[in-house]
Amino acid sequence: MTIADQVTGSTIAGTAEARPAGTKARARAPAITLPAIGERELRLDLFRGLALWLIFIDHLPSSLLTWFTIRNYGFSDATEIFIFISGYTAAFVYGRAMLESGVVIATARILRRVWQIYVAHVFLFTIFLAEISYVATSFENPLYTEEMGIMDFLKQPDVTIVQALLLRFRPVNMDVLPLYIVLMLALPLILWSMKWRPDVTLGLSVGLYAVTWEYDLYLSAYPNGFWAFNPFAWQLLFVFGAWCALGGARRMSRILASPVTMWISIAYLVAAFYVTLTWYVPQLSQFMPKRIEQWMYPIDKTDLDVLRFTHFLALAALTVRFLPRDWPGLKSRWLRPLILCGQHSLEIFCLGVFLAFAGHFILAEVSGGAAMHALISLSGVLIMWGVAWVISWYKRVADKSGAKTKNAVGNADLAGGG
């Protein structure tokens, strides 16, 4: 059973399987299929919530809990999880809208979602600047402004604000949402192409990824440099997630279920773990062939190094093999905090960025001991869970109109945010 096992369900009117066999219309039917509206995929919420917690912990100074994040045991980290699930859920929601309502309506819905994410980014940018400026002024420590990357804002606020609105200026830890905005802007074209030729669309995405590496394509940032997450490269993971949601994972089900795939994935993860050990135990590097080291390094995160992408694929392959959709643990109250955070990822992500700087400030000004690290990390996670619970309660109880509009087509919660 794969992470896209919902796709094997019944199809909606207008897809190939919904028409009588042998008709001419069948040849012209869209190449993608989607299941009937049903219970949401809790595995996606679970791992998106996990990604949000890991991103928050990774944004704090190194501590004991940092060793529980996946970036210390392989090449990929929580960012790959977040972008893949965002592509998967966005395609699942808006792909249905495109099949049922057409390209124009689906595009309008996607652009509305893009605007919501953009407004959230601007709001977070404003609050983040105010938080850093207040701390730097109150404690007379200008190093905070330099460390968090807002020194240029203090020197030229007028120019910097314009550049921030254009997504070219971003303080530290605020790179994911601009990437997500650009990828969502491209979603109408991605879905329109996948509606007819999903495999060709994925192939074009791979081609753009290869061209990006060959010709060093990138988006420039202000005042200098480039985007921390290159959209021309990271689009591959987003498109791959969309391709899986629209039938690709179903077509790969035999490959994913193969013991050969399982053992290749395990071998790759073990090898990646050994490589990461050499970063912390340099003596182990003597057992690494020099040619492999020269070929492997640097493992670039900005351009989504192929080793990172492959590492994520290996993790995903084992996850869908050993964690079926009907796993009883998904209903456990112990996993409920993660699932709640994953269901409201846009708000929780913004909150996590704010909390990460607050934790950084406390560790720098009060205490940097292991106990304080653990307390701040756990407190941040509890706050994120509490806010997610309040949002969930509000949408379930306080919002009277929620029951009328809550459906899989218009549910932005499934589309990688909100």
Tab-separated table of C-alpha atoms in Angstrom:
chain	number	residue	atom	x	y	z
A	1	MET	CA	0.000	0.000	0.000
A	2	THR	CA	1.470	3.375	-0.997
A	3	ILE	CA	1.109	6.888	0.242
A	4	ALA	CA	-1.124	7.490	-2.747
A	5	ASP	CA	-3.359	4.482	-2.177
A	6	GLN	CA	-6.341	6.817	-2.202
A	7	VAL	CA	-5.768	7.168	-5.916
A	8	THR	CA	-6.720	3.545	-6.453
A	9	GLY	CA	-10.281	4.316	-5.385
A	10	SER	CA	-13.211	5.266	-7.566
A	11	THR	CA	-12.746	7.997	-10.125
A	12	ILE	CA	-14.809	11.061	-10.782
A	13	ALA	CA	-16.785	11.857	-13.876
A	14	GLY	CA	-14.607	13.050	-16.696
A	15	THR	CA	-11.681	10.697	-16.148
A	16	ALA	CA	-10.769	7.790	-18.386
A	17	GLU	CA	-12.145	5.123	-16.061
A	18	ALA	CA	-15.495	6.882	-15.747
A	19	ARG	CA	-16.356	6.358	-19.452
A	20	PRO	CA	-17.581	3.225	-21.183
A	21	ALA	CA	-14.889	1.072	-22.707
A	22	GLY	CA	-14.315	1.454	-26.403
A	23	THR	CA	-15.712	4.970	-26.823
A	24	LYS	CA	-13.782	7.622	-28.687
A	25	ALA	CA	-14.025	9.939	-25.710
A	26	ARG	CA	-11.834	7.541	-23.769
A	27	ALA	CA	-8.822	8.375	-25.891
A	28	ARG	CA	-9.265	12.070	-25.143
A	29	ALA	CA	-9.855	11.671	-21.422
A	30	PRO	CA	-7.421	13.169	-18.935
A	31	ALA	CA	-4.503	10.989	-17.956
A	32	ILE	CA	-4.905	11.583	-14.227
A	33	THR	CA	-7.369	9.948	-11.873
A	34	LEU	CA	-8.526	10.979	-8.431
A	35	PRO	CA	-10.482	9.140	-5.760
A	36	ALA	CA	-13.864	10.099	-4.433
A	37	ILE	CA	-13.903	12.600	-1.603
A	38	GLY	CA	-13.362	10.811	1.676
A	39	GLU	CA	-11.383	10.791	4.872
A	40	ARG	CA	-8.227	12.882	4.730
A	41	GLU	CA	-4.839	11.210	4.548
A	42	LEU	CA	-3.532	11.345	8.106
A	43	ARG	CA	-0.060	10.173	7.125
A	44	LEU	CA	0.464	13.395	5.208
A	45	ASP	CA	-0.644	15.455	8.202
A	46	LEU	CA	1.558	13.398	10.510
A	47	PHE	CA	4.749	13.872	8.521
A	48	ARG	CA	4.036	17.502	7.710
A	49	GLY	CA	3.593	18.157	11.420
A	50	LEU	CA	6.815	16.268	12.107
A	51	ALA	CA	8.588	18.404	9.489
A	52	LEU	CA	7.364	21.587	11.198
A	53	TRP	CA	8.661	20.435	14.579
A	54	LEU	CA	12.002	19.437	13.074
A	55	ILE	CA	12.346	22.782	11.251
A	56	PHE	CA	11.722	24.628	14.513
A	57	ILE	CA	14.301	22.561	16.410
A	58	ASP	CA	16.861	22.898	13.602
A	59	HIS	CA	16.452	26.697	13.667
A	60	LEU	CA	17.493	26.784	17.314
A	61	PRO	CA	21.162	26.661	18.350
A	62	SER	CA	22.489	23.116	18.540
A	63	SER	CA	21.213	21.202	21.548
A	64	LEU	CA	20.487	17.684	22.719
A	65	LEU	CA	17.174	17.588	20.842
A	66	THR	CA	18.957	18.594	17.645
A	67	TRP	CA	20.370	15.076	17.538
A	68	PHE	CA	16.839	13.736	17.084
A	69	THR	CA	16.349	15.557	13.756
A	70	ILE	CA	16.931	13.622	10.569
A	71	ARG	CA	19.567	15.962	9.145
A	72	ASN	CA	22.135	14.371	11.484
A	73	TYR	CA	21.578	10.897	10.060
A	74	GLY	CA	21.542	11.444	6.328
A	75	PHE	CA	21.654	13.930	3.492
A	76	SER	CA	18.082	15.261	3.499
A	77	ASP	CA	16.162	17.060	6.222
A	78	ALA	CA	12.664	18.289	7.076
A	79	THR	CA	12.552	20.707	4.127
A	80	GLU	CA	12.314	17.848	1.626
A	81	ILE	CA	9.410	16.361	3.572
A	82	PHE	CA	7.561	19.674	3.649
A	83	ILE	CA	7.970	20.473	-0.066
A	84	PHE	CA	7.051	16.969	-1.239
A	85	ILE	CA	3.891	16.854	0.875
A	86	SER	CA	3.013	20.380	-0.250
A	87	GLY	CA	3.195	19.299	-3.887
A	88	TYR	CA	1.226	16.135	-3.177
A	89	THR	CA	-1.609	17.812	-1.286
A	90	ALA	CA	-1.801	20.827	-3.602
A	91	ALA	CA	-2.158	18.559	-6.634
A	92	PHE	CA	-4.710	16.381	-4.841
A	93	VAL	CA	-6.936	19.358	-3.988
A	94	TYR	CA	-6.544	21.579	-7.031
A	95	GLY	CA	-6.197	18.710	-9.485
A	96	ARG	CA	-9.731	17.720	-8.557
A	97	ALA	CA	-10.852	21.331	-8.989
A	98	MET	CA	-9.295	21.419	-12.459
A	99	LEU	CA	-11.056	18.208	-13.515
A	100	GLU	CA	-14.426	19.244	-12.116
A	101	SER	CA	-14.489	23.006	-12.720
A	102	GLY	CA	-11.941	23.615	-15.453
A	103	VAL	CA	-8.599	25.351	-15.739
A	104	VAL	CA	-9.854	28.891	-15.123
A	105	ILE	CA	-11.667	28.125	-11.864
A	106	ALA	CA	-8.831	25.958	-10.563
A	107	THR	CA	-6.293	28.668	-11.404
A	108	ALA	CA	-8.384	31.254	-9.579
A	109	ARG	CA	-8.476	29.054	-6.491
A	110	ILE	CA	-4.744	28.471	-6.634
A	111	LEU	CA	-4.037	32.196	-6.979
A	112	ARG	CA	-6.268	32.880	-3.998
A	113	ARG	CA	-4.209	30.406	-1.981
A	114	VAL	CA	-0.983	32.001	-3.230
A	115	TRP	CA	-2.258	35.367	-2.037
A	116	GLN	CA	-2.998	33.925	1.403
A	117	ILE	CA	0.526	32.523	1.675
A	118	TYR	CA	2.008	35.805	0.434
A	119	VAL	CA	0.065	37.812	3.026
A	120	ALA	CA	1.229	35.380	5.715
A	121	HIS	CA	4.818	35.863	4.559
A	122	VAL	CA	4.556	39.664	4.677
A	123	PHE	CA	2.909	39.527	8.096
A	124	LEU	CA	5.616	37.185	9.394
A	125	PHE	CA	8.307	39.438	7.909
A	126	THR	CA	6.871	42.463	9.740
A	127	ILE	CA	6.542	40.683	13.080
A	128	PHE	CA	9.979	39.110	12.728
A	129	LEU	CA	11.626	42.471	12.053
A	130	ALA	CA	9.843	44.034	15.025
A	131	GLU	CA	10.897	41.141	17.270
A	132	ILE	CA	14.562	41.351	16.286
A	133	SER	CA	14.707	45.157	16.381
A	134	TYR	CA	13.096	45.275	19.826
A	135	VAL	CA	15.491	42.726	21.272
A	136	ALA	CA	18.560	44.342	19.684
A	137	THR	CA	17.570	47.794	20.970
A	138	SER	CA	16.414	46.743	24.426
A	139	PHE	CA	19.541	44.728	25.157
A	140	GLU	CA	21.879	47.033	23.232
A	141	ASN	CA	23.204	44.154	21.182
A	142	PRO	CA	23.407	45.051	17.451
A	143	LEU	CA	24.816	41.601	16.704
A	144	TYR	CA	21.250	40.277	16.620
A	145	THR	CA	20.443	42.411	13.578
A	146	GLU	CA	23.560	41.188	11.796
A	147	GLU	CA	23.094	37.558	12.775
A	148	MET	CA	19.447	37.521	11.663
A	149	GLY	CA	20.234	39.294	8.382
A	150	ILE	CA	18.300	42.553	8.857
A	151	MET	CA	21.234	44.988	8.937
A	152	ASP	CA	20.407	46.160	5.410
A	153	PHE	CA	16.850	46.899	6.495
A	154	LEU	CA	18.093	49.238	9.218
A	155	LYS	CA	20.399	51.013	6.753
A	156	GLN	CA	17.908	51.370	3.870
A	157	PRO	CA	14.401	50.529	5.117
A	158	ASP	CA	12.617	52.006	2.083
A	159	VAL	CA	14.559	49.984	-0.482
A	160	THR	CA	14.609	46.872	1.666
A	161	ILE	CA	10.835	46.810	2.177
A	162	VAL	CA	10.266	46.950	-1.573
A	163	GLN	CA	12.752	44.132	-2.078
A	164	ALA	CA	11.034	42.135	0.669
A	165	LEU	CA	7.672	42.555	-1.069
A	166	LEU	CA	9.338	41.230	-4.218
A	167	LEU	CA	10.583	38.224	-2.189
A	168	ARG	CA	14.207	39.183	-2.824
A	169	PHE	CA	15.061	40.204	0.733
A	170	ARG	CA	14.528	37.710	3.538
A	171	PRO	CA	15.926	37.520	7.052
A	172	VAL	CA	17.380	34.263	8.354
A	173	ASN	CA	14.944	31.325	8.553
A	174	MET	CA	12.421	32.947	6.181
A	175	ASP	CA	13.330	31.183	2.940
A	176	VAL	CA	10.733	28.399	2.779
A	177	LEU	CA	7.580	30.470	2.215
A	178	PRO	CA	8.997	32.429	-0.780
A	179	LEU	CA	9.959	29.100	-2.352
A	180	TYR	CA	6.472	27.752	-1.704
A	181	ILE	CA	4.862	30.873	-3.203
A	182	VAL	CA	6.833	30.504	-6.441
A	183	LEU	CA	6.047	26.788	-6.681
A	184	MET	CA	2.331	27.396	-6.110
A	185	LEU	CA	2.357	30.084	-8.822
A	186	ALA	CA	3.604	27.426	-11.223
A	187	LEU	CA	0.970	24.905	-10.088
A	188	PRO	CA	-1.716	25.795	-12.698
A	189	LEU	CA	0.744	25.071	-15.509
A	190	ILE	CA	1.913	21.887	-13.780
A	191	LEU	CA	-1.645	20.584	-13.327
A	192	TRP	CA	-2.699	21.564	-16.843
A	193	SER	CA	0.247	19.629	-18.242
A	194	MET	CA	-0.323	16.640	-15.951
A	195	LYS	CA	-3.975	16.547	-16.920
A	196	TRP	CA	-2.899	15.149	-20.266
A	197	ARG	CA	0.694	13.894	-19.968
A	198	PRO	CA	1.765	13.395	-16.337
A	199	ASP	CA	4.893	11.388	-17.177
A	200	VAL	CA	5.996	13.964	-19.746
A	201	THR	CA	5.453	16.704	-17.171
A	202	LEU	CA	7.664	14.899	-14.687
A	203	GLY	CA	10.252	14.416	-17.424
A	204	LEU	CA	10.239	18.155	-18.182
A	205	SER	CA	10.711	18.831	-14.477
A	206	VAL	CA	13.740	16.528	-14.431
A	207	GLY	CA	15.032	18.348	-17.525
A	208	LEU	CA	14.719	21.750	-15.844
A	209	TYR	CA	16.530	20.352	-12.812
A	210	ALA	CA	19.391	19.111	-15.015
A	211	VAL	CA	19.588	22.414	-16.916
A	212	THR	CA	19.707	24.287	-13.602
A	213	TRP	CA	22.759	22.316	-12.544
A	214	GLU	CA	24.414	22.506	-15.960
A	215	TYR	CA	23.950	26.242	-16.533
A	216	ASP	CA	23.723	27.444	-12.924
A	217	LEU	CA	20.247	28.938	-13.113
A	218	TYR	CA	19.174	30.816	-9.991
A	219	LEU	CA	17.137	33.742	-8.648
A	220	SER	CA	19.130	36.623	-7.204
A	221	ALA	CA	18.537	37.926	-3.688
A	222	TYR	CA	18.933	41.376	-2.160
A	223	PRO	CA	21.415	42.912	-1.426
A	224	ASN	CA	23.582	40.207	-2.985
A	225	GLY	CA	23.736	36.462	-3.467
A	226	PHE	CA	20.922	34.135	-4.436
A	227	TRP	CA	17.879	32.342	-3.006
A	228	ALA	CA	18.732	29.854	-0.279
A	229	PHE	CA	16.306	27.408	-1.948
A	230	ASN	CA	16.612	27.593	-5.724
A	231	PRO	CA	13.073	27.214	-7.171
A	232	PHE	CA	14.465	25.900	-10.474
A	233	ALA	CA	15.906	22.908	-8.604
A	234	TRP	CA	13.383	22.408	-5.779
A	235	GLN	CA	10.517	22.335	-8.252
A	236	LEU	CA	11.529	18.731	-8.965
A	237	LEU	CA	10.470	17.596	-5.500
A	238	PHE	CA	7.245	19.605	-5.684
A	239	VAL	CA	6.361	18.253	-9.138
A	240	PHE	CA	7.263	14.737	-8.060
A	241	GLY	CA	4.836	15.069	-5.155
A	242	ALA	CA	2.121	16.259	-7.538
A	243	TRP	CA	2.888	13.392	-9.923
A	244	CYS	CA	2.557	10.866	-7.088
A	245	ALA	CA	-0.782	12.348	-6.033
A	246	LEU	CA	-2.201	12.194	-9.552
A	247	GLY	CA	-1.563	8.516	-10.136
A	248	GLY	CA	2.201	8.167	-10.259
A	249	ALA	CA	2.494	6.442	-6.900
A	250	ARG	CA	-0.220	3.972	-7.884
A	251	ARG	CA	1.692	3.084	-11.035
A	252	MET	CA	4.856	2.624	-8.961
A	253	SER	CA	3.148	0.401	-6.400
A	254	ARG	CA	4.842	-2.799	-7.644
A	255	ILE	CA	8.252	-1.157	-7.532
A	256	LEU	CA	7.636	0.181	-4.032
A	257	ALA	CA	6.429	-3.231	-2.845
A	258	SER	CA	9.479	-5.024	-4.246
A	259	PRO	CA	12.006	-6.437	-1.743
A	260	VAL	CA	14.745	-5.218	-4.084
A	261	THR	CA	13.576	-1.611	-3.622
A	262	MET	CA	13.454	-2.104	0.121
A	263	TRP	CA	17.012	-3.410	0.396
A	264	ILE	CA	18.406	-0.788	-1.977
A	265	SER	CA	16.758	1.912	0.139
A	266	ILE	CA	18.126	0.443	3.363
A	267	ALA	CA	21.624	0.150	1.889
A	268	TYR	CA	21.557	3.742	0.704
A	269	LEU	CA	20.339	5.052	4.054
A	270	VAL	CA	23.061	3.114	5.883
A	271	ALA	CA	25.711	4.492	3.519
A	272	ALA	CA	24.387	8.030	3.988
A	273	PHE	CA	24.430	7.555	7.755
A	274	TYR	CA	28.055	6.474	7.623
A	275	VAL	CA	28.958	9.569	5.589
A	276	THR	CA	27.265	11.846	8.125
A	277	LEU	CA	29.184	10.104	10.915
A	278	THR	CA	32.433	11.213	9.260
A	279	TRP	CA	31.322	14.825	9.791
A	280	TYR	CA	31.299	14.306	13.550
A	281	VAL	CA	33.988	11.632	13.825
A	282	PRO	CA	36.701	12.696	11.347
A	283	GLN	CA	38.721	9.530	12.025
A	284	LEU	CA	36.115	7.532	10.097
A	285	SER	CA	36.791	9.486	6.918
A	286	GLN	CA	39.977	7.482	6.342
A	287	PHE	CA	37.784	4.568	5.307
A	288	MET	CA	36.124	6.694	2.623
A	289	PRO	CA	37.648	6.401	-0.862
A	290	LYS	CA	39.005	9.777	-1.941
A	291	ARG	CA	37.354	9.590	-5.342
A	292	ILE	CA	33.953	9.163	-3.730
A	293	GLU	CA	34.605	12.141	-1.469
A	294	GLN	CA	35.650	14.297	-4.409
A	295	TRP	CA	32.552	13.287	-6.353
A	296	MET	CA	30.174	13.660	-3.428
A	297	TYR	CA	31.125	17.011	-1.913
A	298	PRO	CA	29.719	19.558	-1.582
A	299	ILE	CA	26.244	18.148	-0.958
A	300	ASP	CA	24.368	21.251	-1.996
A	301	LYS	CA	21.082	22.115	-0.304
A	302	THR	CA	20.427	25.286	-2.300
A	303	ASP	CA	20.144	23.371	-5.583
A	304	LEU	CA	18.702	20.174	-4.054
A	305	ASP	CA	21.680	17.915	-4.581
A	306	VAL	CA	20.772	14.604	-6.184
A	307	LEU	CA	22.109	12.821	-3.087
A	308	ARG	CA	19.580	14.703	-0.958
A	309	PHE	CA	16.758	13.921	-3.360
A	310	THR	CA	17.714	10.239	-3.479
A	311	HIS	CA	17.964	10.101	0.301
A	312	PHE	CA	14.431	11.442	0.586
A	313	LEU	CA	13.213	8.867	-1.954
A	314	ALA	CA	14.749	6.071	0.100
A	315	LEU	CA	13.062	7.326	3.261
A	316	ALA	CA	9.741	7.680	1.456
A	317	ALA	CA	9.963	4.200	-0.049
A	318	LEU	CA	10.451	2.586	3.366
A	319	THR	CA	7.779	4.777	4.949
A	320	VAL	CA	5.034	3.805	2.507
A	321	ARG	CA	6.065	0.166	2.803
A	322	PHE	CA	5.909	-0.088	6.586
A	323	LEU	CA	3.311	2.573	7.407
A	324	PRO	CA	0.000	1.715	5.682
A	325	ARG	CA	-2.851	4.166	5.455
A	326	ASP	CA	-4.963	2.142	7.900
A	327	TRP	CA	-2.237	1.933	10.567
A	328	PRO	CA	-4.078	2.123	13.940
A	329	GLY	CA	-1.403	4.379	15.382
A	330	LEU	CA	-2.666	7.251	13.249
A	331	LYS	CA	-5.686	7.389	15.569
A	332	SER	CA	-3.509	7.418	18.674
A	333	ARG	CA	-3.761	10.397	20.995
A	334	TRP	CA	0.037	10.396	21.231
A	335	LEU	CA	0.350	11.327	17.556
A	336	ARG	CA	-2.552	13.771	17.644
A	337	PRO	CA	-0.294	16.805	18.384
A	338	LEU	CA	1.790	16.129	15.261
A	339	ILE	CA	-1.296	15.600	13.099
A	340	LEU	CA	-2.930	18.791	14.381
A	341	CYS	CA	0.169	20.828	13.551
A	342	GLY	CA	0.319	19.246	10.108
A	343	GLN	CA	-3.304	20.172	9.438
A	344	HIS	CA	-2.546	23.857	10.057
A	345	SER	CA	0.924	24.040	8.621
A	346	LEU	CA	0.958	27.647	7.398
A	347	GLU	CA	0.114	29.131	10.776
A	348	ILE	CA	2.366	26.718	12.665
A	349	PHE	CA	5.299	27.338	10.347
A	350	CYS	CA	5.034	31.114	10.886
A	351	LEU	CA	4.741	30.569	14.629
A	352	GLY	CA	7.796	28.298	14.568
A	353	VAL	CA	9.954	31.006	12.941
A	354	PHE	CA	8.889	33.489	15.629
A	355	LEU	CA	9.523	31.010	18.445
A	356	ALA	CA	12.915	30.016	17.042
A	357	PHE	CA	14.269	33.549	17.371
A	358	ALA	CA	12.703	33.936	20.824
A	359	GLY	CA	14.458	30.732	21.884
A	360	HIS	CA	17.700	31.905	20.318
A	361	PHE	CA	17.473	35.150	22.293
A	362	ILE	CA	16.763	33.391	25.609
A	363	LEU	CA	19.677	31.014	25.129
A	364	ALA	CA	22.012	33.905	24.354
A	365	GLU	CA	20.897	36.234	27.152
A	366	VAL	CA	19.826	33.901	29.964
A	367	SER	CA	21.478	30.514	29.744
A	368	GLY	CA	22.883	28.243	27.086
A	369	GLY	CA	22.952	25.087	29.152
A	370	ALA	CA	21.584	21.727	28.076
A	371	ALA	CA	18.629	21.968	30.452
A	372	MET	CA	17.593	25.365	29.066
A	373	HIS	CA	17.991	24.060	25.504
A	374	ALA	CA	15.677	21.167	26.271
A	375	LEU	CA	13.165	23.397	28.066
A	376	ILE	CA	12.977	25.879	25.182
A	377	SER	CA	12.672	23.158	22.565
A	378	LEU	CA	9.922	21.331	24.427
A	379	SER	CA	8.147	24.595	25.280
A	380	GLY	CA	8.173	25.636	21.637
A	381	VAL	CA	6.731	22.310	20.552
A	382	LEU	CA	4.009	22.538	23.203
A	383	ILE	CA	3.130	26.085	22.136
A	384	MET	CA	2.871	24.982	18.496
A	385	TRP	CA	0.606	22.112	19.529
A	386	GLY	CA	-1.538	24.410	21.678
A	387	VAL	CA	-2.005	26.949	18.898
A	388	ALA	CA	-2.848	24.171	16.421
A	389	TRP	CA	-5.449	22.838	18.865
A	390	VAL	CA	-7.026	26.296	19.242
A	391	ILE	CA	-7.164	26.760	15.461
A	392	SER	CA	-8.693	23.318	15.032
A	393	TRP	CA	-11.273	24.017	17.760
A	394	TYR	CA	-12.169	27.345	16.194
A	395	LYS	CA	-12.676	25.848	12.751
A	396	ARG	CA	-14.710	22.992	14.186
A	397	VAL	CA	-16.863	24.842	16.704
A	398	ALA	CA	-16.670	28.616	16.481
A	399	ASP	CA	-16.783	29.027	12.713
A	400	LYS	CA	-20.458	28.556	11.909
A	401	SER	CA	-19.910	28.624	8.188
A	402	GLY	CA	-17.137	26.026	8.259
A	403	ALA	CA	-19.496	23.086	7.876
A	404	LYS	CA	-20.961	24.560	4.699
A	405	THR	CA	-17.677	25.135	2.948
A	406	LYS	CA	-15.597	22.237	4.243
A	407	ASN	CA	-14.894	19.874	1.369
A	408	ALA	CA	-11.863	18.375	-0.296
A	409	VAL	CA	-12.034	20.680	-3.316
A	410	GLY	CA	-11.856	23.938	-1.421
A	411	ASN	CA	-10.009	22.790	1.652
A	412	ALA	CA	-6.816	24.842	1.733
A	413	ASP	CA	-5.623	22.901	4.758
A	414	LEU	CA	-4.876	20.010	2.443
A	415	ALA	CA	-2.990	22.234	0.036
A	416	GLY	CA	0.163	22.551	2.011
A	417	GLY	CA	-0.859	25.416	4.228
A	418	GLY	CA	-3.373	26.899	6.534
